[in-house]
Coordinates of C-alpha atoms in Angstrom, one line a residue:
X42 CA 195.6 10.3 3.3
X43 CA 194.8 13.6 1.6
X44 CA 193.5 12.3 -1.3
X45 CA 190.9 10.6 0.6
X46 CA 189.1 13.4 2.0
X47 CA 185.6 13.7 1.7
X48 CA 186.0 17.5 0.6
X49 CA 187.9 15.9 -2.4
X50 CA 187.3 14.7 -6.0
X51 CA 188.0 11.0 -4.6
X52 CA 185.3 11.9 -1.6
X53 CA 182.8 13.2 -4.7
X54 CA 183.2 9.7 -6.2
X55 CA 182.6 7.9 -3.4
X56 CA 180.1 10.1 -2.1
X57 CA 178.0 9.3 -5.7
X58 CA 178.8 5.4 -5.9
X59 CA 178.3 4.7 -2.1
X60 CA 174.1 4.8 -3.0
X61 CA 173.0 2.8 -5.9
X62 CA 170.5 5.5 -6.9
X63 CA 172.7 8.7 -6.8
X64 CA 174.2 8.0 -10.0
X65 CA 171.2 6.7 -11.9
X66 CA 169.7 10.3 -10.5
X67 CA 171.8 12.8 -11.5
X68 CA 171.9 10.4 -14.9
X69 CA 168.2 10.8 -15.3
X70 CA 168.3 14.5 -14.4
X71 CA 170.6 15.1 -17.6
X72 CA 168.3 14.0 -19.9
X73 CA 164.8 16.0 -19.3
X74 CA 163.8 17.9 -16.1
X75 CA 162.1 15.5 -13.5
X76 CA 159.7 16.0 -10.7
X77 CA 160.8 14.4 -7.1
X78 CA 158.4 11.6 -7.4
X79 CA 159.2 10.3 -10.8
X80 CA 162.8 9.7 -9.6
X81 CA 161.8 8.0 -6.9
X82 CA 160.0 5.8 -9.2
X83 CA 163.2 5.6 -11.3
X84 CA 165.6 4.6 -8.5
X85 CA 163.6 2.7 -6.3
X86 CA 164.1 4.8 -3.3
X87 CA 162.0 6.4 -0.7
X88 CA 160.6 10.2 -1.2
X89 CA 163.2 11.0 2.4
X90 CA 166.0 9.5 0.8
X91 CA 165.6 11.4 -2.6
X92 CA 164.8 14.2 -1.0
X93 CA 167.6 14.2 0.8
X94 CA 169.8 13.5 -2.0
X95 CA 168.8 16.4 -4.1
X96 CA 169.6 18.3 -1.4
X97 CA 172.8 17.6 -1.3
X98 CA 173.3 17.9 -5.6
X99 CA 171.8 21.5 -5.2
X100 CA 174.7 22.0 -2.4
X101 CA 177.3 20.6 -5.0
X102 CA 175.7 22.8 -7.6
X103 CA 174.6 19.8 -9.7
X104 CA 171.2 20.2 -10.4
X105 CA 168.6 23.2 -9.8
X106 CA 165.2 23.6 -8.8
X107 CA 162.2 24.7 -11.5
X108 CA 159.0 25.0 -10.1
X109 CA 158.5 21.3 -9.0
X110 CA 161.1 19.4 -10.9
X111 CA 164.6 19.4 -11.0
X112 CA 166.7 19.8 -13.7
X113 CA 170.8 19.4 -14.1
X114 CA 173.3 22.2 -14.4
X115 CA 175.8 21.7 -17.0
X116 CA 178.7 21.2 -14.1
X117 CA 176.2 18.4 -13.2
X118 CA 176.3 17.2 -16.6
X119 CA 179.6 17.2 -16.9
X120 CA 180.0 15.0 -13.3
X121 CA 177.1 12.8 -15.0
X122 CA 179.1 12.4 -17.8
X123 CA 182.6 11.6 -16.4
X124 CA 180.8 9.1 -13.8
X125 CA 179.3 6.9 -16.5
X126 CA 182.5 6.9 -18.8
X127 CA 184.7 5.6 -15.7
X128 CA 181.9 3.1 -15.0
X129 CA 181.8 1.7 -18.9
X130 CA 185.8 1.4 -18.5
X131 CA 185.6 -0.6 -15.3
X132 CA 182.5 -2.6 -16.7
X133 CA 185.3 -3.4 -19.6
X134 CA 187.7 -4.1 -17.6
X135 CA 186.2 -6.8 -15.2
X136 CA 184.5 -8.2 -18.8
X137 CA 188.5 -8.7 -19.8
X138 CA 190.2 -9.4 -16.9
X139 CA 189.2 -13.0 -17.0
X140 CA 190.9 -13.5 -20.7
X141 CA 193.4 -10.6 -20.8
X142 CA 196.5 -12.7 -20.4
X143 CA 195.1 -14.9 -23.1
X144 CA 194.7 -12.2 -25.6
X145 CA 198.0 -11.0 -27.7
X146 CA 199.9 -7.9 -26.5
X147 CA 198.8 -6.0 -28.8
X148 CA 195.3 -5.5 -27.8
X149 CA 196.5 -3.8 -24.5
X150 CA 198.0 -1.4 -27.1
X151 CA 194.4 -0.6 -28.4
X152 CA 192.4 2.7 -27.5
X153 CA 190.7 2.3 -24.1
X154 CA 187.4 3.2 -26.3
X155 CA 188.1 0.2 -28.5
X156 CA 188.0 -1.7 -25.5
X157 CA 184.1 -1.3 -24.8
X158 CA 183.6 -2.9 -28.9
X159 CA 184.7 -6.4 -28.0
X160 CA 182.0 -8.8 -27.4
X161 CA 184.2 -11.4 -24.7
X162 CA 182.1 -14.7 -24.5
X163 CA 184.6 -17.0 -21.6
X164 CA 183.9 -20.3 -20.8
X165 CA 182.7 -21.3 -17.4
X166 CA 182.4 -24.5 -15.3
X167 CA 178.4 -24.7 -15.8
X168 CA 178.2 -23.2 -19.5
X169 CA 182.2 -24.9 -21.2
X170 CA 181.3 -24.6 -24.4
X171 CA 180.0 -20.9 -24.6
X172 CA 182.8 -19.9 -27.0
X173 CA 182.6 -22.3 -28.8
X174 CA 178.5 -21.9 -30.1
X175 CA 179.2 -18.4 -29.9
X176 CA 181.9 -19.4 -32.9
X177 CA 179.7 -21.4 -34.5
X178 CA 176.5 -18.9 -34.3
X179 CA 179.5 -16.4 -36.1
X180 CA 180.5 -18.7 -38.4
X181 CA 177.2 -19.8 -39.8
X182 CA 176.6 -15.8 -41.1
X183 CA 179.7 -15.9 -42.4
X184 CA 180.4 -15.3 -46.5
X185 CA 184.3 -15.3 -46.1
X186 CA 186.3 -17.6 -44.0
X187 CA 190.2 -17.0 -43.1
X188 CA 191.8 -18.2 -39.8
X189 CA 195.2 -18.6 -38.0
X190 CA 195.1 -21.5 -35.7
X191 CA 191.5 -22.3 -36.7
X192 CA 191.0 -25.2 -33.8
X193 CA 188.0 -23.8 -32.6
X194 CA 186.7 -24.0 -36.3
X195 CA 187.5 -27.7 -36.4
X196 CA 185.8 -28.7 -33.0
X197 CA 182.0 -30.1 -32.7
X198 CA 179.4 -28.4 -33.7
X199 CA 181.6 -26.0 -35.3
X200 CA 183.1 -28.4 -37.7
X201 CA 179.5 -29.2 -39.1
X202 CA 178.8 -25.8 -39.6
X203 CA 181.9 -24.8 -41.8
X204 CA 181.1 -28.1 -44.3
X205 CA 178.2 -26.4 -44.0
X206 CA 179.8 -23.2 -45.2
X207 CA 182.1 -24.6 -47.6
X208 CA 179.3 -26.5 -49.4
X209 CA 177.4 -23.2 -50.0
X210 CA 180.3 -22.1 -51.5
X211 CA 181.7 -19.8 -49.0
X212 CA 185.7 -18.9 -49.5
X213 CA 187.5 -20.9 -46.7
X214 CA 191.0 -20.8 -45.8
X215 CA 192.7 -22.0 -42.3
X216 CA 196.1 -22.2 -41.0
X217 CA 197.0 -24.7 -38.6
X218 CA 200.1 -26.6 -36.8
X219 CA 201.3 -29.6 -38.7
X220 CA 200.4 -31.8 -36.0
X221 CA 196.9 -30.7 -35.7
X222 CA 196.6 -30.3 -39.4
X223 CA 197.0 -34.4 -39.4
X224 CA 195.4 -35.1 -36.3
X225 CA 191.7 -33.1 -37.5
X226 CA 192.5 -35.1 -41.1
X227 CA 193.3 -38.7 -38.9
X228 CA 190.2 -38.3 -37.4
X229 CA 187.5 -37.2 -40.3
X230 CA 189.5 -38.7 -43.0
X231 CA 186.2 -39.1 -45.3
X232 CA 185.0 -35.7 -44.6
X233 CA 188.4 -34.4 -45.1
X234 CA 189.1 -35.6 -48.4
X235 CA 185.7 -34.9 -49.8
X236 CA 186.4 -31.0 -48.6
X237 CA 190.1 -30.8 -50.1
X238 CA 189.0 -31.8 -53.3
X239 CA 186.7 -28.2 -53.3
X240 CA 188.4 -25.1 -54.9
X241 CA 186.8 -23.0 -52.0
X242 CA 188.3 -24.7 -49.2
X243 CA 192.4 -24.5 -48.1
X244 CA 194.9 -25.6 -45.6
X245 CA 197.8 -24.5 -45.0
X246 CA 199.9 -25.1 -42.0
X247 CA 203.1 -23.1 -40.4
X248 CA 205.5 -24.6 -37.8
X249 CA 205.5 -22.0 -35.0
X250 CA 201.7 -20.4 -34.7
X251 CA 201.1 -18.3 -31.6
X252 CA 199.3 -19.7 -28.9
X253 CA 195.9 -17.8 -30.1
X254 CA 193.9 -17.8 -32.7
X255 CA 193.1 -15.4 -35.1
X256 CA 189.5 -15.7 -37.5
X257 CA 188.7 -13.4 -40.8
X258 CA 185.1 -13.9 -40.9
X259 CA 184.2 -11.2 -43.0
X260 CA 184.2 -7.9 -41.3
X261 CA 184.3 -9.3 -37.9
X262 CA 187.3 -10.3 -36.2
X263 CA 187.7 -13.5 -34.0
X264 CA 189.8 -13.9 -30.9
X265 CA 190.2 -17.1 -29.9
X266 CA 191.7 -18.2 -26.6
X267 CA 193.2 -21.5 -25.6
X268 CA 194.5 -22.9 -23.0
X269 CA 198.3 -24.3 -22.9
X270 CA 198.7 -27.9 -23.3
X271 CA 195.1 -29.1 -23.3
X272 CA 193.9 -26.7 -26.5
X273 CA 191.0 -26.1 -25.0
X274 CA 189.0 -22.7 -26.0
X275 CA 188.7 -20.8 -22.7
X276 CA 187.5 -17.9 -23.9
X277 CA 186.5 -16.0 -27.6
X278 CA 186.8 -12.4 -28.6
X279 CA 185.2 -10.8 -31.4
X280 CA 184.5 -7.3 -32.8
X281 CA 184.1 -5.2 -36.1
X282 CA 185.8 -2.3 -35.5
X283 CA 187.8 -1.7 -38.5
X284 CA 191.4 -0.8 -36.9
X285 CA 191.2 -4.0 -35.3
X286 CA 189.8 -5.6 -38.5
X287 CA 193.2 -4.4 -40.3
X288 CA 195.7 -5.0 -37.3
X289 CA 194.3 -8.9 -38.2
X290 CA 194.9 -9.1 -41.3
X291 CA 197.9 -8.0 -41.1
X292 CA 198.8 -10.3 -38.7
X293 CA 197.1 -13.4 -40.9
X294 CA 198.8 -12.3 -43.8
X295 CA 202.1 -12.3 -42.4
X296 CA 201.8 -16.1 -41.6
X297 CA 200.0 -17.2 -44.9
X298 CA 203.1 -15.4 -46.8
X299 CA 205.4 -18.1 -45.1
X300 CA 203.0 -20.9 -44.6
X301 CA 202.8 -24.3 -47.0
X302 CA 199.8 -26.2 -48.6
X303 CA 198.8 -29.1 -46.4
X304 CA 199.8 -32.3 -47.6
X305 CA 197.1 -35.6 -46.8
X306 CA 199.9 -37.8 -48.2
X307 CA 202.1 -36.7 -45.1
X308 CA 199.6 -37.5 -42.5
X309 CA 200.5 -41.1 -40.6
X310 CA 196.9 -42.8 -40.3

């Protein structure tokens, strides 16, 4: 196909990422003139090879030659430049393709740049509950506390942490379904009461949350993740870029202006 050539911009781009060093070279070249041998130190290659390959940048117009070292031309800059923004949006990509159709719609609608400020942690088969420290490590930093669908919050050793929290005095407030509301209260009924009774900690609960959850924790916003039916936290976001900050609490405010105190009296032991 046309577009395919190798006397084309695709044939460029694959001429560059087809050799792990290319890239890293021309990179390297941007930032301070280099002699032949210090990049060979830098990429790991043979003199030949780099030889050959600054060759074939002086060809493209890339880099030029001064005295013994090499140096990049600001067309070679700009090549440097584009190649390692397209390789921090794939990097970003693979990093959310694992949770992206966990994540509301919403954050596809965020700037591609955006993108590269969220920390993803996802849970995997030899490390299950890496969201959930990761959570906990968040939570125990914390000075404010507000979450939508707070499960995560309310899971071991996250649930140690935040009576940790609340006893300190931190401001705690979490949203949750009915059903888990009572189930969490059914199952640390002690704990539970003693933490109600505190004018820093409330619970409220809303019939129809969405199937993610969504954490205050000061500046930082929490994404978390769970899995349909079993609850279980596949994967957590997190970030303090303010536009996201503010699209959050938008979204938690809109649920705490229809949402209801939590009632102990209306849990069935």
């Amino acid at each position: 196909m046309q577009h395919f050539r190798a006397d084309s911009p695709t044939g460029d781009i694959a001429y560059l990422a087809r050799s792990r060093h290319r890239i890293p070279a021309l990179v390297a070249l941007t930032e301070r003139p280099r002699s032949r041998s210090e990049l060979c130190e830098l990429t790991g290659v043979s003199d030949s090879t780099i030889r050959r390959t600054l060759d074939e940048f002086e060809d493209q117009i890339w880099i030029r030659k001064d005295g013994y070292q090499y140096t990049a031309t600001r067309l070679g800059e700009v090549i440097a430049s584009g190649m390692e923004e397209l390789i921090e949006r794939v990097e970003t990509a693979r990093k959310l393709r694992d949770v992206w159709h966990w994540l509301p719609d919403e954050v596809g609608e965020f700037p591609v740049e955006m993108w590269t400020n969220l920390t993803v942690t996802v849970a995997d088969p030899d490390s299950p509950y890496r969201p959930v420290n990761r959570f906990e490590f968040l939570l125990r930093e914390a000075t404010a506390v507000r979450y939508l669908r707070a499960e995560i919050a309310l899971m071991d050793p996250c649930f140690d942490a935040l009576r940790q929290r609340i006893n300190d005095g931190v401001d705690v407030t979490v949203i949750g379904r009915p059903n888990c509301n009572a189930y969490f209260y059914s199952n640390y009924p002690e704990h539970n009461r003693e933490l109600l009774q505190r004018d820093n900690f409330t619970v409220l609960e809303y019939d129809d949350l969405p199937p993610y959850g969504i954490g205050l924790l000061d500046e930082r916003v929490i994404i978390s993740c769970y899995e349909q039916g079993s609850g279980t936290v596949r994967a957590l976001v997190d970030t303090d870029v303010p536009s996201v900050h503010e699209w959050a609490q938008s979204i938690y405010e809109r649920y705490t202006a229809d949402a209801h105190p939590f009632d102990p009296q209306s849990t069935v032991e």
